[in-house]
Amino acid sequence: MIRESIPDKLLKLSFYLILTLFSVYCLLPIVAVVSSSFSTESSILRDGYTLFPVEFSLEAYKLIFQDQTIYKAYGVTIFITAAGTALSMIFTSAMAYAISVKTVKYRNAIAFYAYFTMLFHGGLVANYLLISKYLGMKNSIWVLIIPGLISAWNMFLLRNFFASIDESLAESAKMDGANDAYILMRIILPVSLPALATVGLFYALGYWNKWFDALLYISDPDKFPLQYLIQRIMNNLDYVNQIAADVSIPNFIPPAITVRLATTMVTIGPIVLLYPFLQRYFVKGLMVGAVKG
Amino acid sequence: MSGTVMKQPELLQKKLSGQQRGVLGAFFHELIRNKFLYVLALPGIVWFFIFCYVPMGGIVIAFQDFKAVKGITGSPFVGLKNFEFFFHSKDWLLIVRNTVLLNVLFIAFGTLASVAIAVMVTELGSPWFKMISQSVMIFPHFLSWTVVAMFMTAFVATEGGFINQLLGMIGVQPVAFLSSPQYWPAILVLLKIWHGAGFGAIIYMAAIAGINPDIYESASIDGATRWQKIRFITLPLLKPTVILLTILAVGGIFNGDFGLIYAIIGRNPALYPTTDVIDTYVFRALMDLGDMGMSAAVGFLQSFIGFILVLTVNYIAKKTAPESAIF
């Protein structure tokens, strides 16, 4: 090991410093919102937003959990995340595997067929018409799943991963009399777990964070997903007033700011919990897929 | 995409069978030979057809006086009238400028930040620092723009917002950010870096991990400093990845980051002068005015220009740095 020179050490030190600062920058807004959501409305109005709650209060959380709205939105989001991710993974990995096998003659043609959609698309209007007018999917919960079932980008990520698996693995199984289905289920998928976990996480996050499709196609409040609920809360006070109406305290002024922030926190909760467990997997999976690209 | 190298007899046999059966016969022969795999690909092929290729046909709306009751087949054609209508509105120059400018800023600063983070993280020795900082930097990417928008209110509020509290400490008068368009390009860039730079760094880290360690070793033996190694080995070897990702990003330069801008700016006309982009404009034209024809015309232009841009940039890349070209 060569001893590090002073300029090298200084450079390294500055890297630590910059990355620490950037990490603080990434974390600060989250800490700020968490703390504000646990503050009383009056302290925010008086002192402004702070990094630590000045007057600790659970009022906002109590209010939102009294109301049905958040539970319904949670139900919608959990359903589209679970069902959507499962379906997306089936569709995506099936197609990705088919075009990763080198004996498939038309694999490049099919790959281009999918790739072209990343370059050129029909635009918002055509999609909107197709989905709302011709497929009649307006206000159906499936409109949050089916039109976004496959992401070409994710499909290629998986294709690259499958293609990077040593061919001899499948070949020797074939010699032993295994058919294509057996090879896929028993050999390819098990060794692809990091990549599948990565892509699965991408899809899950995509579904969890979905709001624009809801903005376009969903007008039934019972079918609002969480993120769209936040979007609505931010743009009008109906939600806060509606909750307040359910609370029978005379002259009760709803804490509009903290209720909004608390609702936001509640929607990101599960990601915060899942993230540390999945992080390791997906960095690895994404790296493998990217290198082979 | 690499072609398969076939062994001679196999190739010959293939040729023969192709000739005997004719083109169609060979096609079906191939389908049957790999039937399981084609069946696997089929749902995906059908999905892409319905949700990506069918809407491409909807582009004809751009040339029609579209009426929902008459549908695509019944609406009369009006030539380029929808395009004229858009270009005659006084907003078009502004929103095209905003779209391109914001995207160029996003691409430039986003790439810069991601590359810098990737280089710095890989240079660090401490594994726990690496892990913690990486987790923290990637995390914002998992928050939806609507959540981020909610965060923003805590930051840019004139009364009690963080930025104004900080400004107050150094004795600066509070700034009404929500009615001051001039600050928003910078705010949006900072937000974009906050949201995506750490995540974007992963791909560059993968590229750095793929660099042959022998190169660094021999540079060390020659007495290169850490900085020299970064400057003369890491950065040049990252160039193809940077170019490749930039080509991909350039294709979307006429597509505003709708999620970001609609969620953060919403419908705040005071900020339109610097933040209204093609997508938000089209969205409003569609939802508020129900102007399908013009919306489709603008959408078509976006897609078409993006497509031409990707082909052009890719062509240039192929001439200058062949390893970065996409096709």
PDB file of N, CA, C and O in Angstrom, chain A residues 4 8 16 23 25-26 32-33 49 98 103 105-106 113 115 120-121 125-127 129 133-134 146-147 150 180-181 205 209 212 227 234 264 275 279 282, chain B residues 27 30 33-34 36-38 45 47 49 53 55-56 61 68 72 126 135-136 142 144 146 150-151 160 162 165 190 194 226 258 263 295 303 326-327:
ATOM      1  N   GLU A   4      -0.524   7.719   1.313  1.00  0.00           N
ATOM      2  CA  GLU A   4      -1.157   8.812   0.567  1.00  0.00           C
ATOM      3  C   GLU A   4      -0.416  10.115   0.787  1.00  0.00           C
ATOM      4  O   GLU A   4      -0.003  10.427   1.901  1.00  0.00           O
ATOM      5  N   ASP A   8      -3.498  14.316  -1.898  1.00  0.00           N
ATOM      6  CA  ASP A   8      -4.483  13.241  -2.013  1.00  0.00           C
ATOM      7  C   ASP A   8      -5.416  13.213  -0.817  1.00  0.00           C
ATOM      8  O   ASP A   8      -6.622  13.056  -0.944  1.00  0.00           O
ATOM      9  N   TYR A  16     -15.314  14.043   1.187  1.00  0.00           N
ATOM     10  CA  TYR A  16     -16.159  13.716   2.340  1.00  0.00           C
ATOM     11  C   TYR A  16     -17.028  14.910   2.700  1.00  0.00           C
ATOM     12  O   TYR A  16     -18.224  14.776   2.953  1.00  0.00           O
ATOM     13  N   SER A  23     -25.586  15.397   1.296  1.00  0.00           N
ATOM     14  CA  SER A  23     -26.505  14.513   2.016  1.00  0.00           C
ATOM     15  C   SER A  23     -27.424  15.317   2.929  1.00  0.00           C
ATOM     16  O   SER A  23     -28.613  15.030   3.043  1.00  0.00           O
ATOM     17  N   TYR A  25     -28.313  18.342   2.430  1.00  0.00           N
ATOM     18  CA  TYR A  25     -29.236  19.008   1.506  1.00  0.00           C
ATOM     19  C   TYR A  25     -30.383  18.075   1.110  1.00  0.00           C
ATOM     20  O   TYR A  25     -31.533  18.494   0.997  1.00  0.00           O
ATOM     21  N   CYS A  26     -30.051  16.796   0.925  1.00  0.00           N
ATOM     22  CA  CYS A  26     -31.085  15.836   0.551  1.00  0.00           C
ATOM     23  C   CYS A  26     -32.036  15.549   1.705  1.00  0.00           C
ATOM     24  O   CYS A  26     -33.212  15.286   1.505  1.00  0.00           O
ATOM     25  N   ALA A  32     -37.510  18.689   7.847  1.00  0.00           N
ATOM     26  CA  ALA A  32     -38.323  19.883   8.077  1.00  0.00           C
ATOM     27  C   ALA A  32     -39.810  19.563   8.029  1.00  0.00           C
ATOM     28  O   ALA A  32     -40.580  20.010   8.878  1.00  0.00           O
ATOM     29  N   VAL A  33     -40.200  18.764   7.040  1.00  0.00           N
ATOM     30  CA  VAL A  33     -41.621  18.464   6.903  1.00  0.00           C
ATOM     31  C   VAL A  33     -42.088  17.529   8.013  1.00  0.00           C
ATOM     32  O   VAL A  33     -43.167  17.703   8.575  1.00  0.00           O
ATOM     33  N   TYR A  49     -41.775  27.615   9.718  1.00  0.00           N
ATOM     34  CA  TYR A  49     -41.393  26.204   9.725  1.00  0.00           C
ATOM     35  C   TYR A  49     -40.051  26.061  10.429  1.00  0.00           C
ATOM     36  O   TYR A  49     -39.167  26.887  10.260  1.00  0.00           O
ATOM     37  N   ALA A  98     -37.948 -13.515 -23.698  1.00  0.00           N
ATOM     38  CA  ALA A  98     -38.081 -13.996 -25.073  1.00  0.00           C
ATOM     39  C   ALA A  98     -37.062 -13.330 -25.990  1.00  0.00           C
ATOM     40  O   ALA A  98     -36.454 -13.990 -26.840  1.00  0.00           O
ATOM     41  N   THR A 103     -31.392 -17.749 -29.802  1.00  0.00           N
ATOM     42  CA  THR A 103     -31.901 -18.583 -30.901  1.00  0.00           C
ATOM     43  C   THR A 103     -33.212 -18.035 -31.462  1.00  0.00           C
ATOM     44  O   THR A 103     -33.705 -18.532 -32.455  1.00  0.00           O
ATOM     45  N   LYS A 105     -35.078 -15.877 -33.654  1.00  0.00           N
ATOM     46  CA  LYS A 105     -34.613 -15.183 -34.856  1.00  0.00           C
ATOM     47  C   LYS A 105     -35.088 -13.731 -34.908  1.00  0.00           C
ATOM     48  O   LYS A 105     -34.339 -12.842 -35.314  1.00  0.00           O
ATOM     49  N   TYR A 106     -36.312 -13.484 -34.488  1.00  0.00           N
ATOM     50  CA  TYR A 106     -36.862 -12.137 -34.644  1.00  0.00           C
ATOM     51  C   TYR A 106     -36.686 -11.275 -33.396  1.00  0.00           C
ATOM     52  O   TYR A 106     -37.374 -10.283 -33.223  1.00  0.00           O
ATOM     53  N   TYR A 113     -39.130  -2.887 -32.124  1.00  0.00           N
ATOM     54  CA  TYR A 113     -40.560  -2.580 -31.998  1.00  0.00           C
ATOM     55  C   TYR A 113     -40.857  -1.934 -30.644  1.00  0.00           C
ATOM     56  O   TYR A 113     -41.613  -0.958 -30.553  1.00  0.00           O
ATOM     57  N   TYR A 115     -38.388  -0.565 -28.664  1.00  0.00           N
ATOM     58  CA  TYR A 115     -37.501   0.587 -28.517  1.00  0.00           C
ATOM     59  C   TYR A 115     -38.074   1.829 -29.202  1.00  0.00           C
ATOM     60  O   TYR A 115     -37.971   2.943 -28.682  1.00  0.00           O
ATOM     61  N   PHE A 120     -40.747   7.695 -30.103  1.00  0.00           N
ATOM     62  CA  PHE A 120     -41.871   8.344 -30.752  1.00  0.00           C
ATOM     63  C   PHE A 120     -43.154   7.882 -30.085  1.00  0.00           C
ATOM     64  O   PHE A 120     -43.336   6.704 -29.827  1.00  0.00           O
ATOM     65  N   HIS A 121     -44.011   8.851 -29.796  1.00  0.00           N
ATOM     66  CA  HIS A 121     -45.277   8.447 -29.174  1.00  0.00           C
ATOM     67  C   HIS A 121     -46.420   9.305 -29.685  1.00  0.00           C
ATOM     68  O   HIS A 121     -46.211  10.378 -30.250  1.00  0.00           O
ATOM     69  N   VAL A 125     -53.044  13.621 -26.191  1.00  0.00           N
ATOM     70  CA  VAL A 125     -54.421  13.642 -26.687  1.00  0.00           C
ATOM     71  C   VAL A 125     -54.841  12.272 -27.195  1.00  0.00           C
ATOM     72  O   VAL A 125     -55.912  11.759 -26.850  1.00  0.00           O
ATOM     73  N   ALA A 126     -53.985  11.676 -28.012  1.00  0.00           N
ATOM     74  CA  ALA A 126     -54.330  10.380 -28.593  1.00  0.00           C
ATOM     75  C   ALA A 126     -54.488   9.333 -27.501  1.00  0.00           C
ATOM     76  O   ALA A 126     -55.425   8.532 -27.526  1.00  0.00           O
ATOM     77  N   ASN A 127     -53.592   9.353 -26.527  1.00  0.00           N
ATOM     78  CA  ASN A 127     -53.701   8.409 -25.419  1.00  0.00           C
ATOM     79  C   ASN A 127     -54.977   8.639 -24.624  1.00  0.00           C
ATOM     80  O   ASN A 127     -55.671   7.702 -24.239  1.00  0.00           O
ATOM     81  N   LEU A 129     -57.787  10.003 -25.618  1.00  0.00           N
ATOM     82  CA  LEU A 129     -58.953   9.576 -26.397  1.00  0.00           C
ATOM     83  C   LEU A 129     -59.077   8.061 -26.392  1.00  0.00           C
ATOM     84  O   LEU A 129     -60.154   7.509 -26.184  1.00  0.00           O
ATOM     85  N   LYS A 133     -62.255   7.286 -24.392  1.00  0.00           N
ATOM     86  CA  LYS A 133     -63.379   7.180 -25.321  1.00  0.00           C
ATOM     87  C   LYS A 133     -63.499   5.781 -25.923  1.00  0.00           C
ATOM     88  O   LYS A 133     -64.565   5.172 -25.906  1.00  0.00           O
ATOM     89  N   TYR A 134     -62.365   5.271 -26.434  1.00  0.00           N
ATOM     90  CA  TYR A 134     -62.464   4.012 -27.176  1.00  0.00           C
ATOM     91  C   TYR A 134     -62.372   2.777 -26.273  1.00  0.00           C
ATOM     92  O   TYR A 134     -62.974   1.760 -26.551  1.00  0.00           O
ATOM     93  N   ILE A 146     -53.296  -0.733 -16.269  1.00  0.00           N
ATOM     94  CA  ILE A 146     -53.080  -1.313 -17.596  1.00  0.00           C
ATOM     95  C   ILE A 146     -52.326  -0.407 -18.594  1.00  0.00           C
ATOM     96  O   ILE A 146     -51.395  -0.862 -19.243  1.00  0.00           O
ATOM     97  N   PRO A 147     -52.694   0.873 -18.707  1.00  0.00           N
ATOM     98  CA  PRO A 147     -51.967   1.674 -19.709  1.00  0.00           C
ATOM     99  C   PRO A 147     -50.472   1.819 -19.408  1.00  0.00           C
ATOM    100  O   PRO A 147     -49.691   2.126 -20.290  1.00  0.00           O
ATOM    101  N   ILE A 150     -46.205  -1.887 -19.083  1.00  0.00           N
ATOM    102  CA  ILE A 150     -44.807  -2.174 -19.415  1.00  0.00           C
ATOM    103  C   ILE A 150     -44.059  -0.858 -19.607  1.00  0.00           C
ATOM    104  O   ILE A 150     -44.537   0.035 -20.283  1.00  0.00           O
ATOM    105  N   ASP A 180     -38.147 -25.202 -22.538  1.00  0.00           N
ATOM    106  CA  ASP A 180     -37.942 -23.761 -22.345  1.00  0.00           C
ATOM    107  C   ASP A 180     -38.565 -23.257 -21.053  1.00  0.00           C
ATOM    108  O   ASP A 180     -37.984 -22.444 -20.341  1.00  0.00           O
ATOM    109  N   ALA A 181     -39.778 -23.746 -20.766  1.00  0.00           N
ATOM    110  CA  ALA A 181     -40.485 -23.266 -19.574  1.00  0.00           C
ATOM    111  C   ALA A 181     -39.707 -23.642 -18.317  1.00  0.00           C
ATOM    112  O   ALA A 181     -39.544 -22.825 -17.409  1.00  0.00           O
ATOM    113  N   LEU A 205     -42.638   1.525  -7.068  1.00  0.00           N
ATOM    114  CA  LEU A 205     -42.574   2.956  -6.796  1.00  0.00           C
ATOM    115  C   LEU A 205     -43.400   3.748  -7.790  1.00  0.00           C
ATOM    116  O   LEU A 205     -44.073   4.716  -7.435  1.00  0.00           O
ATOM    117  N   ASN A 209     -46.441   6.026  -6.567  1.00  0.00           N
ATOM    118  CA  ASN A 209     -46.383   7.474  -6.765  1.00  0.00           C
ATOM    119  C   ASN A 209     -47.299   7.979  -7.872  1.00  0.00           C
ATOM    120  O   ASN A 209     -47.188   9.113  -8.315  1.00  0.00           O
ATOM    121  N   PHE A 212     -50.776  11.317 -11.987  1.00  0.00           N
ATOM    122  CA  PHE A 212     -51.200  12.016 -13.191  1.00  0.00           C
ATOM    123  C   PHE A 212     -52.333  11.278 -13.903  1.00  0.00           C
ATOM    124  O   PHE A 212     -53.290  11.894 -14.377  1.00  0.00           O
ATOM    125  N   GLN A 227     -51.342   9.689  -3.837  1.00  0.00           N
ATOM    126  CA  GLN A 227     -50.591  10.837  -4.344  1.00  0.00           C
ATOM    127  C   GLN A 227     -51.498  11.871  -4.990  1.00  0.00           C
ATOM    128  O   GLN A 227     -51.232  13.068  -4.969  1.00  0.00           O
ATOM    129  N   MET A 234     -53.437  19.927  -1.857  1.00  0.00           N
ATOM    130  CA  MET A 234     -52.599  21.101  -2.008  1.00  0.00           C
ATOM    131  C   MET A 234     -53.354  22.194  -2.744  1.00  0.00           C
ATOM    132  O   MET A 234     -53.175  23.369  -2.477  1.00  0.00           O
ATOM    133  N   THR A 264     -49.107  14.200   3.823  1.00  0.00           N
ATOM    134  CA  THR A 264     -47.940  13.904   2.994  1.00  0.00           C
ATOM    135  C   THR A 264     -47.060  12.849   3.645  1.00  0.00           C
ATOM    136  O   THR A 264     -46.632  11.893   3.010  1.00  0.00           O
ATOM    137  N   TYR A 275     -37.502   1.078   2.162  1.00  0.00           N
ATOM    138  CA  TYR A 275     -36.304   1.525   1.469  1.00  0.00           C
ATOM    139  C   TYR A 275     -34.985   0.925   1.959  1.00  0.00           C
ATOM    140  O   TYR A 275     -34.221   0.390   1.164  1.00  0.00           O
ATOM    141  N   GLN A 279     -32.677  -1.112  -0.756  1.00  0.00           N
ATOM    142  CA  GLN A 279     -31.650  -0.287  -1.363  1.00  0.00           C
ATOM    143  C   GLN A 279     -30.464  -1.086  -1.893  1.00  0.00           C
ATOM    144  O   GLN A 279     -30.041  -0.945  -3.027  1.00  0.00           O
ATOM    145  N   PHE A 282     -31.208  -3.079  -5.090  1.00  0.00           N
ATOM    146  CA  PHE A 282     -31.430  -2.439  -6.369  1.00  0.00           C
ATOM    147  C   PHE A 282     -30.192  -1.759  -6.899  1.00  0.00           C
ATOM    148  O   PHE A 282     -29.993  -1.688  -8.090  1.00  0.00           O
TER     149      PHE A 282
ATOM    150  N   PHE B  27     -40.784 -18.352 -41.971  1.00  0.00           N
ATOM    151  CA  PHE B  27     -41.318 -17.540 -40.875  1.00  0.00           C
ATOM    152  C   PHE B  27     -42.091 -18.417 -39.884  1.00  0.00           C
ATOM    153  O   PHE B  27     -41.838 -18.397 -38.691  1.00  0.00           O
ATOM    154  N   GLU B  30     -39.881 -20.819 -37.982  1.00  0.00           N
ATOM    155  CA  GLU B  30     -39.205 -20.167 -36.856  1.00  0.00           C
ATOM    156  C   GLU B  30     -40.174 -19.991 -35.676  1.00  0.00           C
ATOM    157  O   GLU B  30     -39.827 -20.246 -34.531  1.00  0.00           O
ATOM    158  N   ARG B  33     -40.615 -23.340 -34.086  1.00  0.00           N
ATOM    159  CA  ARG B  33     -39.400 -23.821 -33.436  1.00  0.00           C
ATOM    160  C   ARG B  33     -39.251 -23.204 -32.038  1.00  0.00           C
ATOM    161  O   ARG B  33     -38.892 -23.858 -31.083  1.00  0.00           O
ATOM    162  N   ASN B  34     -39.542 -21.903 -31.932  1.00  0.00           N
ATOM    163  CA  ASN B  34     -39.406 -21.222 -30.641  1.00  0.00           C
ATOM    164  C   ASN B  34     -40.765 -20.825 -30.086  1.00  0.00           C
ATOM    165  O   ASN B  34     -40.916 -19.767 -29.503  1.00  0.00           O
ATOM    166  N   PHE B  36     -42.645 -21.453 -27.591  1.00  0.00           N
ATOM    167  CA  PHE B  36     -42.787 -21.037 -26.194  1.00  0.00           C
ATOM    168  C   PHE B  36     -42.337 -19.589 -26.008  1.00  0.00           C
ATOM    169  O   PHE B  36     -43.009 -18.785 -25.363  1.00  0.00           O
ATOM    170  N   LEU B  37     -41.199 -19.272 -26.607  1.00  0.00           N
ATOM    171  CA  LEU B  37     -40.645 -17.924 -26.419  1.00  0.00           C
ATOM    172  C   LEU B  37     -41.492 -16.862 -27.117  1.00  0.00           C
ATOM    173  O   LEU B  37     -41.684 -15.772 -26.594  1.00  0.00           O
ATOM    174  N   TYR B  38     -42.025 -17.198 -28.300  1.00  0.00           N
ATOM    175  CA  TYR B  38     -42.884 -16.213 -28.969  1.00  0.00           C
ATOM    176  C   TYR B  38     -44.182 -16.016 -28.201  1.00  0.00           C
ATOM    177  O   TYR B  38     -44.708 -14.902 -28.137  1.00  0.00           O
ATOM    178  N   ILE B  45     -46.061  -7.752 -26.914  1.00  0.00           N
ATOM    179  CA  ILE B  45     -46.202  -7.206 -28.266  1.00  0.00           C
ATOM    180  C   ILE B  45     -47.596  -6.597 -28.442  1.00  0.00           C
ATOM    181  O   ILE B  45     -47.738  -5.484 -28.946  1.00  0.00           O
ATOM    182  N   TRP B  47     -49.576  -5.526 -26.043  1.00  0.00           N
ATOM    183  CA  TRP B  47     -49.694  -4.341 -25.193  1.00  0.00           C
ATOM    184  C   TRP B  47     -49.068  -3.120 -25.872  1.00  0.00           C
ATOM    185  O   TRP B  47     -49.668  -2.051 -25.929  1.00  0.00           O
ATOM    186  N   PHE B  49     -48.643  -2.670 -28.936  1.00  0.00           N
ATOM    187  CA  PHE B  49     -49.445  -2.280 -30.091  1.00  0.00           C
ATOM    188  C   PHE B  49     -50.611  -1.395 -29.658  1.00  0.00           C
ATOM    189  O   PHE B  49     -50.816  -0.304 -30.176  1.00  0.00           O
ATOM    190  N   TYR B  53     -48.662   1.969 -30.208  1.00  0.00           N
ATOM    191  CA  TYR B  53     -48.753   2.143 -31.660  1.00  0.00           C
ATOM    192  C   TYR B  53     -50.118   2.677 -32.089  1.00  0.00           C
ATOM    193  O   TYR B  53     -50.185   3.517 -32.988  1.00  0.00           O
ATOM    194  N   PRO B  55     -52.110   4.760 -30.428  1.00  0.00           N
ATOM    195  CA  PRO B  55     -52.138   6.216 -30.256  1.00  0.00           C
ATOM    196  C   PRO B  55     -51.330   6.969 -31.318  1.00  0.00           C
ATOM    197  O   PRO B  55     -51.640   8.115 -31.630  1.00  0.00           O
ATOM    198  N   MET B  56     -50.298   6.332 -31.864  1.00  0.00           N
ATOM    199  CA  MET B  56     -49.549   7.014 -32.928  1.00  0.00           C
ATOM    200  C   MET B  56     -50.479   7.328 -34.095  1.00  0.00           C
ATOM    201  O   MET B  56     -50.337   8.342 -34.756  1.00  0.00           O
ATOM    202  N   ILE B  61     -55.464  13.389 -35.610  1.00  0.00           N
ATOM    203  CA  ILE B  61     -56.284  14.431 -34.972  1.00  0.00           C
ATOM    204  C   ILE B  61     -55.637  15.804 -35.147  1.00  0.00           C
ATOM    205  O   ILE B  61     -56.319  16.819 -35.247  1.00  0.00           O
ATOM    206  N   ALA B  68     -65.481  15.268 -30.645  1.00  0.00           N
ATOM    207  CA  ALA B  68     -65.549  13.991 -29.931  1.00  0.00           C
ATOM    208  C   ALA B  68     -66.730  13.135 -30.402  1.00  0.00           C
ATOM    209  O   ALA B  68     -66.606  11.922 -30.531  1.00  0.00           O
ATOM    210  N   ILE B  72     -62.642   9.988 -34.621  1.00  0.00           N
ATOM    211  CA  ILE B  72     -61.515  10.206 -35.532  1.00  0.00           C
ATOM    212  C   ILE B  72     -61.934  10.001 -36.986  1.00  0.00           C
ATOM    213  O   ILE B  72     -61.507  10.728 -37.874  1.00  0.00           O
ATOM    214  N   SER B 126     -14.245   4.781   3.293  1.00  0.00           N
ATOM    215  CA  SER B 126     -15.087   4.286   4.378  1.00  0.00           C
ATOM    216  C   SER B 126     -16.384   3.676   3.872  1.00  0.00           C
ATOM    217  O   SER B 126     -17.236   4.379   3.334  1.00  0.00           O
ATOM    218  N   SER B 135     -27.496   6.132   0.535  1.00  0.00           N
ATOM    219  CA  SER B 135     -28.914   5.942   0.864  1.00  0.00           C
ATOM    220  C   SER B 135     -29.624   7.283   0.950  1.00  0.00           C
ATOM    221  O   SER B 135     -30.715   7.460   0.413  1.00  0.00           O
ATOM    222  N   VAL B 136     -28.980   8.213   1.629  1.00  0.00           N
ATOM    223  CA  VAL B 136     -29.604   9.518   1.826  1.00  0.00           C
ATOM    224  C   VAL B 136     -29.775  10.240   0.482  1.00  0.00           C
ATOM    225  O   VAL B 136     -30.816  10.820   0.203  1.00  0.00           O
ATOM    226  N   PHE B 142     -37.391   8.707  -4.513  1.00  0.00           N
ATOM    227  CA  PHE B 142     -38.556   7.868  -4.273  1.00  0.00           C
ATOM    228  C   PHE B 142     -39.803   8.658  -3.891  1.00  0.00           C
ATOM    229  O   PHE B 142     -40.860   8.094  -3.714  1.00  0.00           O
ATOM    230  N   SER B 144     -42.764  11.187  -4.705  1.00  0.00           N
ATOM    231  CA  SER B 144     -43.435  11.677  -5.909  1.00  0.00           C
ATOM    232  C   SER B 144     -43.377  13.205  -5.925  1.00  0.00           C
ATOM    233  O   SER B 144     -43.189  13.845  -4.896  1.00  0.00           O
ATOM    234  N   THR B 146     -45.703  15.213  -6.237  1.00  0.00           N
ATOM    235  CA  THR B 146     -46.754  15.862  -5.453  1.00  0.00           C
ATOM    236  C   THR B 146     -46.308  16.001  -3.999  1.00  0.00           C
ATOM    237  O   THR B 146     -46.590  16.999  -3.349  1.00  0.00           O
ATOM    238  N   MET B 150     -45.509  19.522  -1.875  1.00  0.00           N
ATOM    239  CA  MET B 150     -45.948  19.841  -0.528  1.00  0.00           C
ATOM    240  C   MET B 150     -44.773  20.356   0.306  1.00  0.00           C
ATOM    241  O   MET B 150     -44.901  21.298   1.069  1.00  0.00           O
ATOM    242  N   PHE B 151     -43.608  19.708   0.139  1.00  0.00           N
ATOM    243  CA  PHE B 151     -42.405  20.165   0.831  1.00  0.00           C
ATOM    244  C   PHE B 151     -42.084  21.611   0.456  1.00  0.00           C
ATOM    245  O   PHE B 151     -41.698  22.412   1.288  1.00  0.00           O
ATOM    246  N   GLY B 160     -42.622  32.737   7.093  1.00  0.00           N
ATOM    247  CA  GLY B 160     -42.213  31.550   7.820  1.00  0.00           C
ATOM    248  C   GLY B 160     -41.563  30.452   7.006  1.00  0.00           C
ATOM    249  O   GLY B 160     -41.172  29.441   7.548  1.00  0.00           O
ATOM    250  N   PHE B 162     -38.672  28.427   5.027  1.00  0.00           N
ATOM    251  CA  PHE B 162     -37.264  28.281   5.416  1.00  0.00           C
ATOM    252  C   PHE B 162     -36.346  29.277   4.722  1.00  0.00           C
ATOM    253  O   PHE B 162     -35.480  29.871   5.344  1.00  0.00           O
ATOM    254  N   GLN B 165     -36.728  32.585   6.177  1.00  0.00           N
ATOM    255  CA  GLN B 165     -36.153  32.648   7.527  1.00  0.00           C
ATOM    256  C   GLN B 165     -34.648  32.845   7.460  1.00  0.00           C
ATOM    257  O   GLN B 165     -34.077  33.640   8.184  1.00  0.00           O
ATOM    258  N   LEU B 190     -32.408  23.319  -8.728  1.00  0.00           N
ATOM    259  CA  LEU B 190     -31.992  22.817  -7.415  1.00  0.00           C
ATOM    260  C   LEU B 190     -32.858  21.634  -6.978  1.00  0.00           C
ATOM    261  O   LEU B 190     -32.379  20.652  -6.429  1.00  0.00           O
ATOM    262  N   TRP B 194     -31.787  17.829  -6.341  1.00  0.00           N
ATOM    263  CA  TRP B 194     -32.151  17.210  -5.055  1.00  0.00           C
ATOM    264  C   TRP B 194     -32.859  15.877  -5.294  1.00  0.00           C
ATOM    265  O   TRP B 194     -32.570  14.884  -4.658  1.00  0.00           O
ATOM    266  N   ARG B 226      -4.234  11.353  -6.842  1.00  0.00           N
ATOM    267  CA  ARG B 226      -5.646  10.989  -6.899  1.00  0.00           C
ATOM    268  C   ARG B 226      -6.380  11.846  -7.933  1.00  0.00           C
ATOM    269  O   ARG B 226      -7.181  11.360  -8.719  1.00  0.00           O
ATOM    270  N   PHE B 258     -43.305  17.227 -17.055  1.00  0.00           N
ATOM    271  CA  PHE B 258     -44.661  17.573 -16.662  1.00  0.00           C
ATOM    272  C   PHE B 258     -44.920  17.323 -15.187  1.00  0.00           C
ATOM    273  O   PHE B 258     -45.477  18.152 -14.483  1.00  0.00           O
ATOM    274  N   ALA B 263     -46.891  19.592 -10.812  1.00  0.00           N
ATOM    275  CA  ALA B 263     -47.065  19.391  -9.376  1.00  0.00           C
ATOM    276  C   ALA B 263     -46.573  20.599  -8.583  1.00  0.00           C
ATOM    277  O   ALA B 263     -47.206  21.018  -7.623  1.00  0.00           O
ATOM    278  N   SER B 295     -53.992  20.619 -29.221  1.00  0.00           N
ATOM    279  CA  SER B 295     -53.188  19.811 -28.301  1.00  0.00           C
ATOM    280  C   SER B 295     -52.475  18.700 -29.047  1.00  0.00           C
ATOM    281  O   SER B 295     -51.289  18.440 -28.826  1.00  0.00           O
ATOM    282  N   SER B 303     -43.149  15.190 -30.319  1.00  0.00           N
ATOM    283  CA  SER B 303     -42.662  13.851 -30.578  1.00  0.00           C
ATOM    284  C   SER B 303     -41.761  13.843 -31.814  1.00  0.00           C
ATOM    285  O   SER B 303     -40.699  13.235 -31.829  1.00  0.00           O
ATOM    286  N   ILE B 326     -26.301   5.111 -29.945  1.00  0.00           N
ATOM    287  CA  ILE B 326     -27.291   4.121 -29.526  1.00  0.00           C
ATOM    288  C   ILE B 326     -27.516   3.075 -30.609  1.00  0.00           C
ATOM    289  O   ILE B 326     -27.679   1.904 -30.345  1.00  0.00           O
ATOM    290  N   PHE B 327     -27.555   3.541 -31.859  1.00  0.00           N
ATOM    291  CA  PHE B 327     -27.764   2.584 -32.941  1.00  0.00           C
ATOM    292  C   PHE B 327     -26.952   2.980 -34.160  1.00  0.00           C
ATOM    293  O   PHE B 327     -26.419   4.067 -34.238  1.00  0.00           O
TER     294      PHE B 327
END
